[in-house]
GROMACS .gro file of C-alpha atoms in nm:
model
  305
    1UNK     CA    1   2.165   3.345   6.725
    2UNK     CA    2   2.409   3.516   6.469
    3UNK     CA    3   2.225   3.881   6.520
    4UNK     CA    4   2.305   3.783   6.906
    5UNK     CA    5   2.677   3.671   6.859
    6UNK     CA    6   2.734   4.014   6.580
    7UNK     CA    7   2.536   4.242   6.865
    8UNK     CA    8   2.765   4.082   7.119
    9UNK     CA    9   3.089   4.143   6.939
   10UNK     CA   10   2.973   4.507   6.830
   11UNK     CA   11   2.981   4.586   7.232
   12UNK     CA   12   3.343   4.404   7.280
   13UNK     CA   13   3.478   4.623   7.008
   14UNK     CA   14   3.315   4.946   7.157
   15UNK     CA   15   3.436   4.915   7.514
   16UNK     CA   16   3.821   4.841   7.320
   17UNK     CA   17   3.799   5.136   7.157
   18UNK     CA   18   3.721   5.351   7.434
   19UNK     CA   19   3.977   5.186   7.627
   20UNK     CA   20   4.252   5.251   7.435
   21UNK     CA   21   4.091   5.619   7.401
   22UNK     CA   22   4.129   5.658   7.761
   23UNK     CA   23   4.465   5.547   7.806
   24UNK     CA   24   4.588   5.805   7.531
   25UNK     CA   25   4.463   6.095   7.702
   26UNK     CA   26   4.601   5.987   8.039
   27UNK     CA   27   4.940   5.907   7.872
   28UNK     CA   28   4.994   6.229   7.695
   29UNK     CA   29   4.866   6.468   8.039
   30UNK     CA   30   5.132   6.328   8.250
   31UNK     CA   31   5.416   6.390   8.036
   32UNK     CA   32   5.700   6.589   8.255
   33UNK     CA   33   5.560   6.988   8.116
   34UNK     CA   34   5.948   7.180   8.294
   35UNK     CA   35   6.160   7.249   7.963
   36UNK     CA   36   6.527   7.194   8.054
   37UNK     CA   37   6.822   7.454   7.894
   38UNK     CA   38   7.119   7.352   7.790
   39UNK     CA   39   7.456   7.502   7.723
   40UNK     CA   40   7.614   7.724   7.979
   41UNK     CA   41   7.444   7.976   8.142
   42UNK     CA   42   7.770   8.159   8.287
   43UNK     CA   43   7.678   8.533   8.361
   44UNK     CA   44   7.347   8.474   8.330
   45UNK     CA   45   7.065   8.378   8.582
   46UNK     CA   46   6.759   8.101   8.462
   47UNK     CA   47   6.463   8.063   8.620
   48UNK     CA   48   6.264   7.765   8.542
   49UNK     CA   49   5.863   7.755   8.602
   50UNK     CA   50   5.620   7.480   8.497
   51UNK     CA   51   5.592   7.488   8.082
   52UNK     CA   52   5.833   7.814   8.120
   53UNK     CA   53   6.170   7.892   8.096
   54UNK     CA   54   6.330   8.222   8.135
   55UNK     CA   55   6.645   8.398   8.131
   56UNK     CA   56   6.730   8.723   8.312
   57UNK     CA   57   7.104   8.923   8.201
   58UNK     CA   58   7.319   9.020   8.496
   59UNK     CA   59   7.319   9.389   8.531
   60UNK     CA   60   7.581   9.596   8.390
   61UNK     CA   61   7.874   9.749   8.575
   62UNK     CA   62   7.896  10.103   8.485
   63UNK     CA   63   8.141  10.218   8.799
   64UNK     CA   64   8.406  10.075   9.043
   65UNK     CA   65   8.464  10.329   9.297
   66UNK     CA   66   8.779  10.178   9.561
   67UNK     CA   67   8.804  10.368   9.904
   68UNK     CA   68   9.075  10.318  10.141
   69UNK     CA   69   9.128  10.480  10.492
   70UNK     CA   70   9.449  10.440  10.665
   71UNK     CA   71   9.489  10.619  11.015
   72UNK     CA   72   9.859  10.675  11.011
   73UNK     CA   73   9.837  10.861  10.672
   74UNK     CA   74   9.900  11.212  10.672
   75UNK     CA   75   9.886  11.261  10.312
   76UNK     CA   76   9.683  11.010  10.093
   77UNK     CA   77   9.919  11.121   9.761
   78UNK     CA   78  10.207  10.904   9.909
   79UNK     CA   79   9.982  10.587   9.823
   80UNK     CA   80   9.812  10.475   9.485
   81UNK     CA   81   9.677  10.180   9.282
   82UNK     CA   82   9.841   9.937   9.033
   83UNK     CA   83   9.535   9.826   8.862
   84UNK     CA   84   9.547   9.553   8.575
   85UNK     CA   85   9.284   9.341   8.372
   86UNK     CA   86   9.189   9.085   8.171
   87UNK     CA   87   9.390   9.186   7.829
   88UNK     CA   88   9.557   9.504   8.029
   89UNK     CA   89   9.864   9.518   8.141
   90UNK     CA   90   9.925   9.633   8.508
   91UNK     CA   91   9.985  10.053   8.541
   92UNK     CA   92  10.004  10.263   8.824
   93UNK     CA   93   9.734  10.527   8.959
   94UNK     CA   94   9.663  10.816   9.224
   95UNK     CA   95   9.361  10.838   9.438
   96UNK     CA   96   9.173  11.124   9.329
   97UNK     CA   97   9.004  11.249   9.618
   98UNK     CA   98   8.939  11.222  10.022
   99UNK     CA   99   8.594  11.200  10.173
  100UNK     CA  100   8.480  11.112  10.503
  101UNK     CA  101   8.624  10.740  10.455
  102UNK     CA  102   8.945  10.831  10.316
  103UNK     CA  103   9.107  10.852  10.008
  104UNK     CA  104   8.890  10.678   9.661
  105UNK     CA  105   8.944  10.643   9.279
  106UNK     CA  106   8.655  10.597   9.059
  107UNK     CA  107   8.670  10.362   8.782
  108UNK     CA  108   8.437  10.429   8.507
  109UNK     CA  109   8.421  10.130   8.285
  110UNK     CA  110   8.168  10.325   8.034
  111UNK     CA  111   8.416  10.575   7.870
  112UNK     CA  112   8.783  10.673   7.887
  113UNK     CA  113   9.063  10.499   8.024
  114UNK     CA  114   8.883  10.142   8.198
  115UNK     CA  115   8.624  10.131   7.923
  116UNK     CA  116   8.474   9.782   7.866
  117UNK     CA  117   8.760   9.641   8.139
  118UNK     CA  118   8.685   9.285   8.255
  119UNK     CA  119   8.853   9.082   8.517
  120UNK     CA  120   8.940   9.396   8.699
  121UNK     CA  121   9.210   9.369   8.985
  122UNK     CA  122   9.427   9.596   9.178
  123UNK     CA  123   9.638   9.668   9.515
  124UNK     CA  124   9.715   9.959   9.688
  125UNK     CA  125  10.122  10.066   9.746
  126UNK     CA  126  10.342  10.302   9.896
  127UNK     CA  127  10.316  10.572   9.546
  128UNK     CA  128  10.730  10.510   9.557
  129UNK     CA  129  10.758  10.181   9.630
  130UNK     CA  130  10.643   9.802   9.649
  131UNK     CA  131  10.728   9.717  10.005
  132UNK     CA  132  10.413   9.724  10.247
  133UNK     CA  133  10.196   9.692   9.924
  134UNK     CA  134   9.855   9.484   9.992
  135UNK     CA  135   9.746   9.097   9.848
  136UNK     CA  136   9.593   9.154   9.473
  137UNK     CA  137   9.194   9.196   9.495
  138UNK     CA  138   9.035   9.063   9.198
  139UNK     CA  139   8.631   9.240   9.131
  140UNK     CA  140   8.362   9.013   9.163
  141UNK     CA  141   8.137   9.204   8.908
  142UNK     CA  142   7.830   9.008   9.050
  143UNK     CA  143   7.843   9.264   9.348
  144UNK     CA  144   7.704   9.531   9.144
  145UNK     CA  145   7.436   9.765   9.268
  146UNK     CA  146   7.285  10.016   9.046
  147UNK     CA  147   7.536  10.018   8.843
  148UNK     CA  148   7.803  10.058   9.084
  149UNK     CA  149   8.036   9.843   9.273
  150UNK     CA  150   8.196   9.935   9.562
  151UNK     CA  151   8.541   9.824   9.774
  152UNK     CA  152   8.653   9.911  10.108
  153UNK     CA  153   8.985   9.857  10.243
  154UNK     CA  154   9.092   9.953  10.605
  155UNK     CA  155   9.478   9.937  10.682
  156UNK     CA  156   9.543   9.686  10.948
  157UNK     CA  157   9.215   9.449  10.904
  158UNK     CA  158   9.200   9.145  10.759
  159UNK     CA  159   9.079   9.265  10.345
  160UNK     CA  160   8.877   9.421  10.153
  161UNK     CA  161   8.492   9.421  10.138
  162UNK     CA  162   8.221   9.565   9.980
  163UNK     CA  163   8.009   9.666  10.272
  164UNK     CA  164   8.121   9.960  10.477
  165UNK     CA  165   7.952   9.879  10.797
  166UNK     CA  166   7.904  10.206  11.009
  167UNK     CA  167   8.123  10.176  11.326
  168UNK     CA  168   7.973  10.309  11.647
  169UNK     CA  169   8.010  10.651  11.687
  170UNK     CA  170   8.274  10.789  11.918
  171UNK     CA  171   8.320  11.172  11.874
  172UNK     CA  172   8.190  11.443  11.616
  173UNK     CA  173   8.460  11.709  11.514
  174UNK     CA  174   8.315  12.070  11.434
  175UNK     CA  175   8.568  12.287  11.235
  176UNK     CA  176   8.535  12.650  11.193
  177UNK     CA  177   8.752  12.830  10.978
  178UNK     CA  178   8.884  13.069  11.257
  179UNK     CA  179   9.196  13.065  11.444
  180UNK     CA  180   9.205  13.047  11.837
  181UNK     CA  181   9.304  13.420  11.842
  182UNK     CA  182   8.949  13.520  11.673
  183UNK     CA  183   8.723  13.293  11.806
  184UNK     CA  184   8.781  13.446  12.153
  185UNK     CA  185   8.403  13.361  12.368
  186UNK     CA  186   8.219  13.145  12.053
  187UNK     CA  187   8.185  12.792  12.205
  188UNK     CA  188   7.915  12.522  12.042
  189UNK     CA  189   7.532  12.500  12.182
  190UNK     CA  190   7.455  12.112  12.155
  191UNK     CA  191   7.106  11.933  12.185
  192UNK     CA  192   6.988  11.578  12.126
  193UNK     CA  193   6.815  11.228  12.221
  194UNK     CA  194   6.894  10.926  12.334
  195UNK     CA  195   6.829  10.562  12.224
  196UNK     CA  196   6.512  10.619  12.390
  197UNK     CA  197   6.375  10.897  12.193
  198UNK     CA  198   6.400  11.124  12.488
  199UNK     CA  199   6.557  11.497  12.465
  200UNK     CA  200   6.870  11.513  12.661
  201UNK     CA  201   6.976  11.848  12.816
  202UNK     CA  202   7.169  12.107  12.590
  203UNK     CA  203   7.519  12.144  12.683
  204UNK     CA  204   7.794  12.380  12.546
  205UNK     CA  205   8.149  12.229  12.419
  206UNK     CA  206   8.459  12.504  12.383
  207UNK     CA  207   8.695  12.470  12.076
  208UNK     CA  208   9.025  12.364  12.195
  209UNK     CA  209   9.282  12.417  11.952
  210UNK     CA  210   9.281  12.449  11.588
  211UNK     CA  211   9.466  12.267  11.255
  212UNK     CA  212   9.562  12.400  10.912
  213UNK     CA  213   9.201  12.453  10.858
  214UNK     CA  214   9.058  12.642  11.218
  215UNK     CA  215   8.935  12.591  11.549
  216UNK     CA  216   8.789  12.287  11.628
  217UNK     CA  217   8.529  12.115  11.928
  218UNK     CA  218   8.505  11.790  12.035
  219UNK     CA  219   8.154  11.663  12.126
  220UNK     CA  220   8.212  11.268  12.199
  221UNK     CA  221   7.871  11.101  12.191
  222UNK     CA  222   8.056  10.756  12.255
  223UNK     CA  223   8.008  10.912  12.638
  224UNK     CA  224   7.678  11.124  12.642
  225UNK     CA  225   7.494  10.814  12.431
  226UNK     CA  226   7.306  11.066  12.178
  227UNK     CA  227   7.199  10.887  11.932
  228UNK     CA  228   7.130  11.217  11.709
  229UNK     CA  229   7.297  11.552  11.744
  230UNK     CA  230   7.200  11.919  11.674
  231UNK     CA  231   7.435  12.246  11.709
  232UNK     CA  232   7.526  12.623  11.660
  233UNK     CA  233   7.803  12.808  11.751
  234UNK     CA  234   7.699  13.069  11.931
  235UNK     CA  235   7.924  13.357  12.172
  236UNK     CA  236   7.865  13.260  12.507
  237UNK     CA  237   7.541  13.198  12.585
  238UNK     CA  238   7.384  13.435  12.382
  239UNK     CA  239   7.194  13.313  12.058
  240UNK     CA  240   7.343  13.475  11.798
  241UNK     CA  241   7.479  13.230  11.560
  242UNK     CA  242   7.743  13.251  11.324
  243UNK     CA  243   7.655  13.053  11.093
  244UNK     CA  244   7.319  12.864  11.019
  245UNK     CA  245   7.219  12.602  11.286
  246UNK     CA  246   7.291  12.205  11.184
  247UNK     CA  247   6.960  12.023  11.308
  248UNK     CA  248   7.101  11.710  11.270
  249UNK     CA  249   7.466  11.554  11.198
  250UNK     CA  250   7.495  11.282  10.962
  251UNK     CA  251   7.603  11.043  11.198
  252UNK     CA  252   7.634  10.808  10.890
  253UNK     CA  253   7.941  11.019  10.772
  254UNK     CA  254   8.188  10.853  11.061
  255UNK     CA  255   8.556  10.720  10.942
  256UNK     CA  256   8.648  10.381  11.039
  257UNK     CA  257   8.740  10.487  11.356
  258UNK     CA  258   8.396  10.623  11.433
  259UNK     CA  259   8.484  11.015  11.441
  260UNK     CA  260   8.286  11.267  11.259
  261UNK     CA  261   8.449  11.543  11.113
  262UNK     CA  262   8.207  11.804  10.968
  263UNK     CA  263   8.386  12.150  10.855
  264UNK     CA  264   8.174  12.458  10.890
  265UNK     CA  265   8.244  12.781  10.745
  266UNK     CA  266   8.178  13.090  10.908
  267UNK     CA  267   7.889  13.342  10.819
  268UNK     CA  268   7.798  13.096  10.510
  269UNK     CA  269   7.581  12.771  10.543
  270UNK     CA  270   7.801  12.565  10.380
  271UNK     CA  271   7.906  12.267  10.552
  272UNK     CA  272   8.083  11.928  10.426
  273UNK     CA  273   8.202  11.593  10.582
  274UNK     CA  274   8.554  11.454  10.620
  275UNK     CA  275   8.738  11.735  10.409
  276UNK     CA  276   8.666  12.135  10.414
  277UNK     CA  277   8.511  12.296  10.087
  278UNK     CA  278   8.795  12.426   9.889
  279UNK     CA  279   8.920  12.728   9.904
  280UNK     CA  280   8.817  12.899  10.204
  281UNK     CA  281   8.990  13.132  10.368
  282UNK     CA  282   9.132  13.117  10.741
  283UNK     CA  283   9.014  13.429  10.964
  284UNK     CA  284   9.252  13.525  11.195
  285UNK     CA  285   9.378  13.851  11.298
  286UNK     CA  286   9.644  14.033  11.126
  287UNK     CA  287   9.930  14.093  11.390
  288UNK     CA  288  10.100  14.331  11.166
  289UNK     CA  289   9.846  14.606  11.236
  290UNK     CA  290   9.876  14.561  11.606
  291UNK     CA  291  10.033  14.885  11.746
  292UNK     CA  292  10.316  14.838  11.969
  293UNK     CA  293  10.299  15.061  12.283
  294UNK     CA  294  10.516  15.186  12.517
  295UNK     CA  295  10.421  15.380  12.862
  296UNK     CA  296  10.686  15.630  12.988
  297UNK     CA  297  10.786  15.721  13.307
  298UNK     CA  298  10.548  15.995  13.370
  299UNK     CA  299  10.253  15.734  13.287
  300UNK     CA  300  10.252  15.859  12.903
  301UNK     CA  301  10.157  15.639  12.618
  302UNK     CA  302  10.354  15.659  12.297
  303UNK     CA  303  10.207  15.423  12.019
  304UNK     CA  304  10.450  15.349  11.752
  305UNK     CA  305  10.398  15.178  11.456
   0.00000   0.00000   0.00000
């Protein structure tokens, strides 16, 4: 009876045991395994996985470039920037170029002037005065791509943005550096396609009158639909080009108000969008060496210089 009761009490003890075993294990696998960070995590971005936290750095802003078009300006020198920053007192600066968009400054925050700058903020003035100047625009440096932000601002809308959405395109301006005295029977040979893909029938376009730069045509694609657009300019009808042929306009080149302005220079292929290549030279004919001739009485010519 006492080797039953000690067998008996052997077996209670045993089952206990691996009881209690049991309910360890299942105790410690259900404990919550997501790590939580604290502390702040401004500028950065976490990402938190099962057992796994990580921690990725913003990317760096190396350039601010800030474009602004304005229809009614004649001369982008007459406006500027008064740019400021966190630590920097406000100063004023010129727009250092024109593209197809319009005039732009480029802010490089790795060397010179803007280096390290945080908290960037600016508007754009008159270059002589503060009256029509626009609200203050302060960077949001999270709207960096490759290294680059950049702003738009169109006189007359409602702000800036950082997104220049393409408008629809209305006409394409082709420039030659000729006057209307030279260019005499050159017109431009156009081709292109729809929407659809299909080939639409070539058509010719005359220059019409000319700027500081040349002649210039008008081919508005707001009316013939083309959704891509080839050309030479060519005298008459006769292929002889002037300059290399353009296969296809970069339609993605238009200014806010959805023109095209590509300048082409004659005899060479260069070719540029919004604003002519420096320095080239306007062909015209020199008036000076035109002799001045008078027809007598008797039906004699007399050329005198």
């Amino acid at each position: 009876m006492k080797k039953i009761t000690l067998l008996f009490l052997a077996v209670l003890i045993g089952f206990g045991l691996l009881a209690c075993k049991e309910t360890t294990t299942t105790a410690a696998t259900t404990q919550p395994t997501t790590q939580t960070t604290t502390g702040t995590t401004t500028g950065t971005t976490t990402h938190t996985t099962t057992g796994t936290t990580t921690t990725t750095a913003p990317e760096t802003v190396e350039r601010i470039v800030i474009h602004y078009f304005n229809d009614a300006v004649t001369d982008y020198a007459d406006f500027a920037l008064w740019i400021w920053g966190t630590g920097h007192d406000g100063s004023q600066y010129s727009f250092e170029a024109v593209d197809y968009f319009g005039a732009y400054l480029e802010i490089d925050l790795t060397s010179g002037t803007f280096s390290g700058w945080e908290g960037l903020a600016f508007i754009i003035k008159p270059a002589d005065s503060w009256t029509g100047q626009t609200a203050d625009f302060v960077i949001n440096y999270a709207e960096v791509d490759n290294g680059e932000i950049n702003v738009y601002y169109i006189a007359g809308d409602a702000g800036f943005t950082y997104v220049y959405e393409v408008p629809a395109i209305q006409n394409v301006y082709i420039h030659l550096n000729m006057t209307m005295r030279v260019i005499e029977l050159l017109n431009v040979k156009a081709w292109g396609q729809n929407a659809l893909g299909t080939w639409m029938d070539d058509y010719y376009v005359d220059f019409i009158t000319e700027d500081a730069y040349g002649a210039y045509a008008i081919i508005p694609l707001g009316v013939s639909m083309r959704v891509n657009l080839g050309f030479a300019i060519i005298p008459g009808t006769n292929w002889a080009p002037i300059a290399p042929q353009v296969d296809s306009v970069d339609l993605t080149k238009a200014n806010p108000n959805g023109d095209v302005h590509l300048y082409i220079v004659a005899g060479e292929a260069t070719k540029t969008y919004g604003v002519p290549a420096p320095d080239i030279a306007l062909i015209d004919i020199d008036v000076a060496y035109i002799p001045n001739i008078t027809i007598g009485q008797g039906g004699e010519s007399e050329i005198r210089s």
